[in-house]
Tab-separated table of C-alpha atoms and ligand atoms in Angstrom:
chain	number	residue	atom	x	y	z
A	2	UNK	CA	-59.502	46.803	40.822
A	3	UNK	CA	-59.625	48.334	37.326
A	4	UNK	CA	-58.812	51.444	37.637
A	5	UNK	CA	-56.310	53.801	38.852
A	6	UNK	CA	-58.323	57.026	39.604
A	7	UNK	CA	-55.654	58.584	37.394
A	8	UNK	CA	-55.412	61.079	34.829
A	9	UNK	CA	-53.181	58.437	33.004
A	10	UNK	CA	-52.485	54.918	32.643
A	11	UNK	CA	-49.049	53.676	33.635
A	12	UNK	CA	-47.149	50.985	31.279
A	13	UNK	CA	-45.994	49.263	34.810
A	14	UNK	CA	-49.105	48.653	35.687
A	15	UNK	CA	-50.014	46.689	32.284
A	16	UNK	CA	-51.169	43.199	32.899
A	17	UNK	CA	-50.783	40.477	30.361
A	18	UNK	CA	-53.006	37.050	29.882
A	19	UNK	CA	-51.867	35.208	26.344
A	20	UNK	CA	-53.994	33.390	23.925
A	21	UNK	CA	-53.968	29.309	24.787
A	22	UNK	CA	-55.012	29.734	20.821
A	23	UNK	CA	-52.620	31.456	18.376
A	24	UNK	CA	-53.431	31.730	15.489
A	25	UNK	CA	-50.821	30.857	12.570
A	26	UNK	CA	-48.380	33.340	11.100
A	27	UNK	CA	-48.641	34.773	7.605
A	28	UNK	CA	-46.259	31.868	5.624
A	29	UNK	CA	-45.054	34.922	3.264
A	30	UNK	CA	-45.111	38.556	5.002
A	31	UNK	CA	-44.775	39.766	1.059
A	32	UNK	CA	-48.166	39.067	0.575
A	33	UNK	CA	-49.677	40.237	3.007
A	34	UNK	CA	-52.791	42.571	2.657
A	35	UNK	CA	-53.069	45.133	4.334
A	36	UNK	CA	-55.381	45.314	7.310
A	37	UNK	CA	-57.129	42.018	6.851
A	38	UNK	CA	-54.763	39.965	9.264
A	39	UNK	CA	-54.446	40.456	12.809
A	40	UNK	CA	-52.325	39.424	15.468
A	41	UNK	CA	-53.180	37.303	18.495
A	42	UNK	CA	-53.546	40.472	21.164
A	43	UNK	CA	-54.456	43.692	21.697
A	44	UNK	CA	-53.992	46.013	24.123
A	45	UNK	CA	-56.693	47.599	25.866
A	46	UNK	CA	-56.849	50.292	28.354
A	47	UNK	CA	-60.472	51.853	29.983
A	48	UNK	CA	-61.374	55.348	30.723
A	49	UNK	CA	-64.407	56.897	32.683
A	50	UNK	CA	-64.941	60.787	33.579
A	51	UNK	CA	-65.249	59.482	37.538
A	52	UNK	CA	-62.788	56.891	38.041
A	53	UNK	CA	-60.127	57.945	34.966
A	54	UNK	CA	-57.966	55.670	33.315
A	55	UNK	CA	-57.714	52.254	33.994
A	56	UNK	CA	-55.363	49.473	34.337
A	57	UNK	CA	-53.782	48.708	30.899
A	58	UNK	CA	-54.147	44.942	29.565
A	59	UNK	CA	-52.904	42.958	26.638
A	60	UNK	CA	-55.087	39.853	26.065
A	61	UNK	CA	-56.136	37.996	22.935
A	62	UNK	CA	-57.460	39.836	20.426
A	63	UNK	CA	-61.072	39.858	21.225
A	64	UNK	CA	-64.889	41.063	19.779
A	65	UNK	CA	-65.827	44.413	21.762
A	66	UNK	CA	-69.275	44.239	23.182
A	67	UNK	CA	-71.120	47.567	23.431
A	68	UNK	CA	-74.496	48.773	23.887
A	69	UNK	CA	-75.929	49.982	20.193
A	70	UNK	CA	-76.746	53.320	21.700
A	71	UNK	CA	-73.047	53.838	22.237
A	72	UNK	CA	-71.083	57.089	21.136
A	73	UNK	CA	-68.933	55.796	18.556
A	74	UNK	CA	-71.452	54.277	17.027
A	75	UNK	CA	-73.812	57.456	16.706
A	76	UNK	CA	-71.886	60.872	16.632
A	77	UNK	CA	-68.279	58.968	14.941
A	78	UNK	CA	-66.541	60.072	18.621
A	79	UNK	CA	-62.980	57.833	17.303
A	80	UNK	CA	-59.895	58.818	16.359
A	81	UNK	CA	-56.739	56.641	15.313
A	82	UNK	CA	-53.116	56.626	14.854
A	83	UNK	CA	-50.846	54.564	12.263
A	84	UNK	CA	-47.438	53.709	12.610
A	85	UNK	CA	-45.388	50.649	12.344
A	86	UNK	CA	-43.030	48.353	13.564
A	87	UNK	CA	-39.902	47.498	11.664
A	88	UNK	CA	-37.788	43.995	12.127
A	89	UNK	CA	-34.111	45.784	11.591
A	90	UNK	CA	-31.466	44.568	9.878
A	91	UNK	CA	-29.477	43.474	13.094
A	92	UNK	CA	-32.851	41.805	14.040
A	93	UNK	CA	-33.813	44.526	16.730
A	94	UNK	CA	-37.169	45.420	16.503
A	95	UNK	CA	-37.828	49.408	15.972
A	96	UNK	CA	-40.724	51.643	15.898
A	97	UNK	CA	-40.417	54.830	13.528
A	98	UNK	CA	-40.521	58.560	15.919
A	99	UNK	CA	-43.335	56.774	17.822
A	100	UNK	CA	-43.977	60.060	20.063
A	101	UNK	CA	-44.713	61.954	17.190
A	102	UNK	CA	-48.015	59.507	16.511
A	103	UNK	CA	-48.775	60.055	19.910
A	104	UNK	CA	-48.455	63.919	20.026
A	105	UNK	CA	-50.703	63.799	17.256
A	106	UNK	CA	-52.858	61.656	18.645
A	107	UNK	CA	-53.084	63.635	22.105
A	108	UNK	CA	-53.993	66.595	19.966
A	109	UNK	CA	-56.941	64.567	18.168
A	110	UNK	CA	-58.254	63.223	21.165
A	111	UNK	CA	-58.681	66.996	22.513
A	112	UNK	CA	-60.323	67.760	19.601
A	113	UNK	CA	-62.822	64.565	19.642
A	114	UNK	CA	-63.305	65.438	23.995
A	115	UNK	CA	-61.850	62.586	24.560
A	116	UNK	CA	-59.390	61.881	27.329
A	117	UNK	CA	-55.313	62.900	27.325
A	118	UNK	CA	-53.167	60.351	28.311
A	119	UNK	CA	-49.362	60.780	29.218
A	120	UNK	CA	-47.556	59.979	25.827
A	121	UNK	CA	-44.336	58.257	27.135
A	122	UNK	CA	-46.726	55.809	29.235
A	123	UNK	CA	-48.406	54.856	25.637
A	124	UNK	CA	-45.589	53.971	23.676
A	125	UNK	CA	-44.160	51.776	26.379
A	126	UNK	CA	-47.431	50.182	26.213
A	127	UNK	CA	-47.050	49.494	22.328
A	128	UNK	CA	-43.843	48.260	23.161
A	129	UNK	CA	-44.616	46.111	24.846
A	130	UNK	CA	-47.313	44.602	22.872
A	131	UNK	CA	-45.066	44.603	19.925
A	132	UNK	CA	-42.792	42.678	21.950
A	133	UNK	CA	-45.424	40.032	23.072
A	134	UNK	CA	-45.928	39.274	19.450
A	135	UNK	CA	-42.351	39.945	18.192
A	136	UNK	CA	-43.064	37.044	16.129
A	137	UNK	CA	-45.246	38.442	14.223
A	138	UNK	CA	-42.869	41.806	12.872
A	139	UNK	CA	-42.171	40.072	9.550
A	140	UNK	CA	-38.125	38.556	8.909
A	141	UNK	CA	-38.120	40.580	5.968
A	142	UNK	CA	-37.126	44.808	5.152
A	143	UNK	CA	-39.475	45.159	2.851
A	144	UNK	CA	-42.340	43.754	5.366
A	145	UNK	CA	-43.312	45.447	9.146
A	146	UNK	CA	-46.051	45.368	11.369
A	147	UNK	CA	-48.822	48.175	11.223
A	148	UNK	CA	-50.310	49.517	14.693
A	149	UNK	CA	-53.233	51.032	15.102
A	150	UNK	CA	-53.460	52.491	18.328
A	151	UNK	CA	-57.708	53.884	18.239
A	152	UNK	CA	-60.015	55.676	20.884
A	153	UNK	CA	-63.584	55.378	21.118
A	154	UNK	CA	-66.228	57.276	22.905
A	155	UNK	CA	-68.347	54.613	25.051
A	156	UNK	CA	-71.033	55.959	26.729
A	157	UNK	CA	-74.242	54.455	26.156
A	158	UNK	CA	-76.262	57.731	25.379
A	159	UNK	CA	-77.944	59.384	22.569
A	160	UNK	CA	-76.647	62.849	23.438
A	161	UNK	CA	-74.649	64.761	21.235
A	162	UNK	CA	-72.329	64.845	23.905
A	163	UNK	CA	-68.619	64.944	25.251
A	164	UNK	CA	-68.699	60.644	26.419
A	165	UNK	CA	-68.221	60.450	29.940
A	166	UNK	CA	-66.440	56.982	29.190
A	167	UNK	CA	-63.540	55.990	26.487
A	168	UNK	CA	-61.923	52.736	25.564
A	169	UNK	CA	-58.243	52.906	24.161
A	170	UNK	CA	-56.709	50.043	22.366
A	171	UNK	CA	-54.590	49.041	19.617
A	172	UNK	CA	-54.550	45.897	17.124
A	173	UNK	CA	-51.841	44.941	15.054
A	174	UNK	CA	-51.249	43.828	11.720
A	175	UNK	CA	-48.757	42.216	9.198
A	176	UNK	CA	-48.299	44.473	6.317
A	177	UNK	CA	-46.072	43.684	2.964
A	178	UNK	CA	-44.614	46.090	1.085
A	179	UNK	CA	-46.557	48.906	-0.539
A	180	UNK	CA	-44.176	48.544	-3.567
A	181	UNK	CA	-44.058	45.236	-5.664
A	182	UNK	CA	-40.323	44.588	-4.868
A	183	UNK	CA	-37.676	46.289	-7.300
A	184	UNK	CA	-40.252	48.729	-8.576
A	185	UNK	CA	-41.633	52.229	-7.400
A	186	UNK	CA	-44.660	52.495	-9.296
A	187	UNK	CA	-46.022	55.646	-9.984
A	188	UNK	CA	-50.107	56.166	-9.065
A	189	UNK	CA	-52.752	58.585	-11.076
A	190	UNK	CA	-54.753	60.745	-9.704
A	191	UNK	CA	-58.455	62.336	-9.776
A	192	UNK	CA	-58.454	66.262	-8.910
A	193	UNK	CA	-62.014	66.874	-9.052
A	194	UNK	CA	-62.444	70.560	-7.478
A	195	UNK	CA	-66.029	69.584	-6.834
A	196	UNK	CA	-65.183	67.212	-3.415
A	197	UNK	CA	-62.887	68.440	-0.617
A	198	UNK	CA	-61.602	66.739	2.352
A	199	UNK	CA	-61.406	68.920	4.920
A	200	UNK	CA	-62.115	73.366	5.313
A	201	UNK	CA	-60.820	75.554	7.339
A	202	UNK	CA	-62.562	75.383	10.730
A	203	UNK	CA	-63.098	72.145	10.171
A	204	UNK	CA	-61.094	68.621	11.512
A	205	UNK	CA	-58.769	67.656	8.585
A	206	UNK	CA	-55.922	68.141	10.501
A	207	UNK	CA	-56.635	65.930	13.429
A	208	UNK	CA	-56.619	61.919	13.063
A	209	UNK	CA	-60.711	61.362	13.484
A	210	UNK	CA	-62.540	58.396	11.833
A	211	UNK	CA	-64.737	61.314	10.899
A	212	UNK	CA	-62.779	62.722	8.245
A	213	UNK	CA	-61.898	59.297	6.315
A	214	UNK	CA	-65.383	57.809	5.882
A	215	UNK	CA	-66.899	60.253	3.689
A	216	UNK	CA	-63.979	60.225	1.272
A	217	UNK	CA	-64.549	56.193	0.514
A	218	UNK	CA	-66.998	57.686	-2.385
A	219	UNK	CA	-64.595	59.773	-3.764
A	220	UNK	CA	-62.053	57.300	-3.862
A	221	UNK	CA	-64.530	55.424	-5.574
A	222	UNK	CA	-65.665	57.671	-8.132
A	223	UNK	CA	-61.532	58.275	-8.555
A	224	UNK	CA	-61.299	54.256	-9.429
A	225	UNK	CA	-64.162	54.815	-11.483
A	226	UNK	CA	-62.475	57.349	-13.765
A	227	UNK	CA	-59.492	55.439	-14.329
A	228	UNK	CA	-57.494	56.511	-11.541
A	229	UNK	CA	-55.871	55.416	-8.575
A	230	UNK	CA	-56.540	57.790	-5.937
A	231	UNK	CA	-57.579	61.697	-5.129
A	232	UNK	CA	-55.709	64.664	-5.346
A	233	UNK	CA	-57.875	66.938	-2.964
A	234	UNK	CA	-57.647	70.157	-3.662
A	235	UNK	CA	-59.116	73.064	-1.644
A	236	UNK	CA	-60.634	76.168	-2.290
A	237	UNK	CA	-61.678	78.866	-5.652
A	238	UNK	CA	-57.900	78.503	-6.681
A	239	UNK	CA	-57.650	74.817	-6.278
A	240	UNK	CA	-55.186	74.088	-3.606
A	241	UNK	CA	-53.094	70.831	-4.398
A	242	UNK	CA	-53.311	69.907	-0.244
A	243	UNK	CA	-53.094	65.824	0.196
A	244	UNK	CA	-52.671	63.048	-2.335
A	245	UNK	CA	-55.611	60.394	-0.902
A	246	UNK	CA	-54.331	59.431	2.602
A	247	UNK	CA	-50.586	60.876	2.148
A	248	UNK	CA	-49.236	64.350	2.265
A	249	UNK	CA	-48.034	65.428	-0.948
A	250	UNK	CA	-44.916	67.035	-2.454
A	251	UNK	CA	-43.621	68.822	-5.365
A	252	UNK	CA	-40.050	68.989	-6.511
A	253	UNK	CA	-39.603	71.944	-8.540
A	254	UNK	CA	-37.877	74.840	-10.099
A	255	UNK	CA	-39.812	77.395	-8.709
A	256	UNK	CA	-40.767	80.593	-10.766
A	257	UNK	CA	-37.669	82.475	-9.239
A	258	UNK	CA	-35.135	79.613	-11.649
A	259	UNK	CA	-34.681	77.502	-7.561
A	260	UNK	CA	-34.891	74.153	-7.300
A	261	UNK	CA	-37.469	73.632	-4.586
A	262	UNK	CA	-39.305	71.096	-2.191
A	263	UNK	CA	-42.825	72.277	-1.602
A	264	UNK	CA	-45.402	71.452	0.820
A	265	UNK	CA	-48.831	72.689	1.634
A	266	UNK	CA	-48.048	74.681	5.308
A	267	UNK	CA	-49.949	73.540	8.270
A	268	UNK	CA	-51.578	76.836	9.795
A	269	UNK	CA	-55.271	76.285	7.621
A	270	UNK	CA	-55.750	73.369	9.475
A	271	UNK	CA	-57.162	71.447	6.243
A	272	UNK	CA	-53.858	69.191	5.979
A	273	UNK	CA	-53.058	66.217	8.338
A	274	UNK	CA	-49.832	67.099	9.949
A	275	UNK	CA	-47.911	64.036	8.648
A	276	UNK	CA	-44.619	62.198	10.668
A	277	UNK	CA	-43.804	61.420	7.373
A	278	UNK	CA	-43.895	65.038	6.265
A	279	UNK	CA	-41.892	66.633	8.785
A	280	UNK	CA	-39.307	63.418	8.339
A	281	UNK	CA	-38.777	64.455	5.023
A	282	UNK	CA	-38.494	68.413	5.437
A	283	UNK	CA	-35.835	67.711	8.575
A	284	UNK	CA	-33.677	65.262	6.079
A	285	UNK	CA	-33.836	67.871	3.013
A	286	UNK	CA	-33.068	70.322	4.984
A	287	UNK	CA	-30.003	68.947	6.053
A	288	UNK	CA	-28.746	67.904	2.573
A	289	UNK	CA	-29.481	72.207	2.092
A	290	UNK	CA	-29.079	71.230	-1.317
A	291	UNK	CA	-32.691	73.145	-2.560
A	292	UNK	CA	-35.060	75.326	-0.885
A	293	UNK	CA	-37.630	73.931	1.292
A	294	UNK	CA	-40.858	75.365	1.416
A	295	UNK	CA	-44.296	75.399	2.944
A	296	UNK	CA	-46.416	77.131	0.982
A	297	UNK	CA	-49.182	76.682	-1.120
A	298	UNK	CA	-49.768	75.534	-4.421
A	299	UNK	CA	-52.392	75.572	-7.112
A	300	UNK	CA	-53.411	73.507	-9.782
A	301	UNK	CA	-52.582	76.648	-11.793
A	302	UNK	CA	-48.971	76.821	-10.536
A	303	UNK	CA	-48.620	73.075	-11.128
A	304	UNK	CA	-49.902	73.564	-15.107
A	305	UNK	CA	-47.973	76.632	-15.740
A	306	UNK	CA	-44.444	74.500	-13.953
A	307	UNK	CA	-45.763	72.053	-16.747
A	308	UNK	CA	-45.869	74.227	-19.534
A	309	UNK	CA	-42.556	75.636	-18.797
A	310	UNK	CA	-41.198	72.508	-18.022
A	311	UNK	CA	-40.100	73.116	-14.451
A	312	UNK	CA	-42.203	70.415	-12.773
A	313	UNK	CA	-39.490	67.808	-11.782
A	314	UNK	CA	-41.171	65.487	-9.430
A	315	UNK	CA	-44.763	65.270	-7.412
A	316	UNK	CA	-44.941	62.633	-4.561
A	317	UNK	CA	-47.123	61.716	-2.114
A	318	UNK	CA	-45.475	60.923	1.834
A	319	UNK	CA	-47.151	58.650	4.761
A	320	UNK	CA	-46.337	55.816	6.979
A	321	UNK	CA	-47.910	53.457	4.087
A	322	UNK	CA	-45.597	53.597	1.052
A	323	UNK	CA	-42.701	56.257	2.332
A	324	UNK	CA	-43.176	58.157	-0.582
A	325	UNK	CA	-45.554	57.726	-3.935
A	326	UNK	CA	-44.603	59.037	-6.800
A	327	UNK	CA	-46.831	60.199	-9.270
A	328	UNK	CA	-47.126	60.448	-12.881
A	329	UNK	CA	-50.476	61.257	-13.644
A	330	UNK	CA	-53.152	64.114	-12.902
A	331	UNK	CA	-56.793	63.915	-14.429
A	332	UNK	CA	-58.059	67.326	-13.722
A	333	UNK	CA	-61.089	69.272	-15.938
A	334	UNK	CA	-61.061	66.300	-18.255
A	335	UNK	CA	-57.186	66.665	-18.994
A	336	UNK	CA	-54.822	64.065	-18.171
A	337	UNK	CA	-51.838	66.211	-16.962
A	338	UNK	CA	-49.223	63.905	-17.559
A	339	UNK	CA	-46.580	64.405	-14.642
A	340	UNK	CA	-43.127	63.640	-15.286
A	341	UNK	CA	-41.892	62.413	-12.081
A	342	UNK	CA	-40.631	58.733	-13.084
A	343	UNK	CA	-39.185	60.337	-16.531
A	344	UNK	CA	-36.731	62.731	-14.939
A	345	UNK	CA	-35.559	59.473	-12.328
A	346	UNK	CA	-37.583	60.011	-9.190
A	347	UNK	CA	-34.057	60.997	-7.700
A	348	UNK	CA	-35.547	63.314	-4.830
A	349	UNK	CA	-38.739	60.346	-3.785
A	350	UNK	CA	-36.603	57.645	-4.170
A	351	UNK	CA	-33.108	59.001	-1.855
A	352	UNK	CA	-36.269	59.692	0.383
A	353	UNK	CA	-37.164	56.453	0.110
A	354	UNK	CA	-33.925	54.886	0.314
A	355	UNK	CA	-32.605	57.132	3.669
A	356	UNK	CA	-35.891	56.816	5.418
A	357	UNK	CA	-36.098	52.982	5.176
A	358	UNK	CA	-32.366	52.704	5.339
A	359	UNK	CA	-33.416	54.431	9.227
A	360	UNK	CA	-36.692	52.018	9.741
A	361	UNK	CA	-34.711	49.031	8.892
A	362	UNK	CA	-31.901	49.854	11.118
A	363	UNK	CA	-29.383	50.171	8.326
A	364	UNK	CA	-28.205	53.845	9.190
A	365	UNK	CA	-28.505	54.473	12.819
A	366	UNK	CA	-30.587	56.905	13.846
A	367	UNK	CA	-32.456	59.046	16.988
A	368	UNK	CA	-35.958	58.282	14.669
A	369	UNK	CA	-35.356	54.980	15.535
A	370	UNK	CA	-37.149	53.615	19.034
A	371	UNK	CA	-35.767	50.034	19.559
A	372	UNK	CA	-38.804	48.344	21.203
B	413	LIG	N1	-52.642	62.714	5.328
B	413	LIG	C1	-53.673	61.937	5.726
B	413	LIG	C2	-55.053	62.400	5.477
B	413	LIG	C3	-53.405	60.714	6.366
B	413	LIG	O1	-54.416	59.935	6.774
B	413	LIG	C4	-52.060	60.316	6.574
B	413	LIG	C5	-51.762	58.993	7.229
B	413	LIG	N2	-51.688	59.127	8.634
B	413	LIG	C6	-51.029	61.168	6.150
B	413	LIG	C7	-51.366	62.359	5.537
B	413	LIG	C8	-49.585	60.810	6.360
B	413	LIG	O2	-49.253	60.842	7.716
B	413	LIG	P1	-48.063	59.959	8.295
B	413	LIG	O3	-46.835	60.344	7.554
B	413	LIG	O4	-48.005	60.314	9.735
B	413	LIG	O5	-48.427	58.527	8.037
């Protein structure tokens, strides 16, 4: 009995068979790479239109076996999530606003036609596989534990069709920190109006493995040029709208003489709606010590803020690095030279400092879900 005829899963119901094989632990979480280590299990949870979801599982981590006329394999049905797991400083072990990955991921898998799931039962099922390998959430605060919760579409069938069958799982991985430690190294980036990333319309603003494959040439062609990653801009006026996989930021004074946190708003649907992001709104708001804004900006407000010397800071957010700062811009065959690191990187790096001051248990905090 595999299923539960249900129209979700139910963390209670989770059964659990360990590996008689585990595999060893990284010796230094610092080095880790990430997303080339796994952990001994995964969780894994079944869906089909007629019998719903079924009962969820952590086993050893495991090759999937699936017909080559499957779904995912065709037609790109998957979507993903990416949070992480943080070993705290009073050695609890604490996800980061977990329901917000899975809000966003309930919305994705609406958008892919693939099935809902009750949220709450989810992240008790990540807890719980974090906790079977609490071992591996690195003793370290600059180290955690990356999980990538995924859904693919399953049915073996070469219609361009919703799938009438889903698998949900997640893996796990060791990650070190994104930072070499002590430093906060600014990145350069490629604004090349000629590639986008998403349109409105389109799926940008939903987590589907659709939207990240076609941008591995661009990233390329970025590394190519001599930078780091892409600035992708949108539209005839060059909308600055996401810094490679990150949301990005600008600290400046705006043209009214205000200091000023700016974001690209979400209601084009061409920007991922990042937990980051909203983390970092909610906290500056509450230090109400400069205007924060969505609204949108162009690579002609960001060269005029240059010219007049008003650009203070640019920073990308996301679950991988916190925030990025950045000091670079290659744009039209100009290196804009952004002066985020010159003028102290005081906005990124308090960011920094309160967000993983929460993650690491330092400053208690409701963002914190002890697992
Ligand atoms: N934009 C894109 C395109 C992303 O893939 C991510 C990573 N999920 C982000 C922004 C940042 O989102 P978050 O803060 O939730 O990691």
């Amino acid at each position: 009995q595999r299923f539960s005829s249900s129209s979700t899963f139910k963390a209670s119901a989770l059964q659990l068979t360990r590996t008689r094989n585990p595999v060893p632990k990284p010796e230094d979480p610092n080095k880790c790479i990430f997303g080339k280590q796994f952990t001994d299990h995964m969780l894994t949870i079944e869906w089909s239109v007629k019998r719903g979801w079924g009962i969820p599982q952590i086993k050893p981590l495991e090759n999937l076996s699936l017909h080559p006329a499957t779904s995912v394999f065709h037609y790109a049905t998957e979507l993903f999530e990416g949070m992480k797991a943080y070993r705290t400083v009073d050695n609890r072990i604490a996800m980061f606003r977990p329901m917000e990955n899975m809000e966003r991921m309930v919305r994705t898998a609406k958008r892919a036609c693939l099935p809902e799931f009750d949220k709450e039962e989810l992240v008790k099922c990540l807890a719980e596989l974090v906790r079977v390998e609490h071992e591996w959430v690195p003793h370290s605060t600059s180290a955690s534990l990356y999980i990538r919760p995924t859904m693919i579409g399953t049915e073996p069938s070469l219609g361009v069709n919703m799938s009438t069958k889903a698998l949900l799982y997640c893996i796990l991985c060791p990650v070190g920190p994104y930072f070499e430690t002590g430093s906060f190294n600014p990145i350069s980036l490629m604004a090349d109006p000629r590639y986008i990333r998403a349109a409105k319309g389109g799926s940008g603003a939903y987590k589907l493995g659709s939207n990240y494959g076609p941008t591995i040439k661009i990233q390329q062609e970025a590394l190519k040029r001599g930078c780091q990653q892409v600035l992708w801009l949108y539209g005839d006026d060059h909308q600055v709208t996401e810094v490679g996989t990150m949301n990005v930021f600008v600290y400046w004074i705006n043209e009214n003489g205000e200091k000023e946190l700016a974001t690209m708003p979400l209601d084009k649907g061409i920007v991922l709606p990042g937990v980051t992001r909203s983390s970092l709104m909610e906290l500056a708001r509450e230090w109400n010590e400069f205007k924060v804004t969505e609204r949108i900006i162009t690579m002609a407000d960001i060269t005029k803020a240059l010219s007049e010397n008003r650009l203070l800071e640019l920073f990308g957010a996301g679950t991988a690095c916190v925030v990025c700062p950045v000091d670079s811009i290659l744009y039209a065959d100009n290196k804009l030279k952004i002066p985020t690191m010159d003028n102290g990187a005081k906005v990124a790096s308090r960011f920094y400092k309160e967000l993983t001051d929460i993650q690491y248990g330092r400053t208690p905090h409701e963002w914190s879900y002890t697992v």
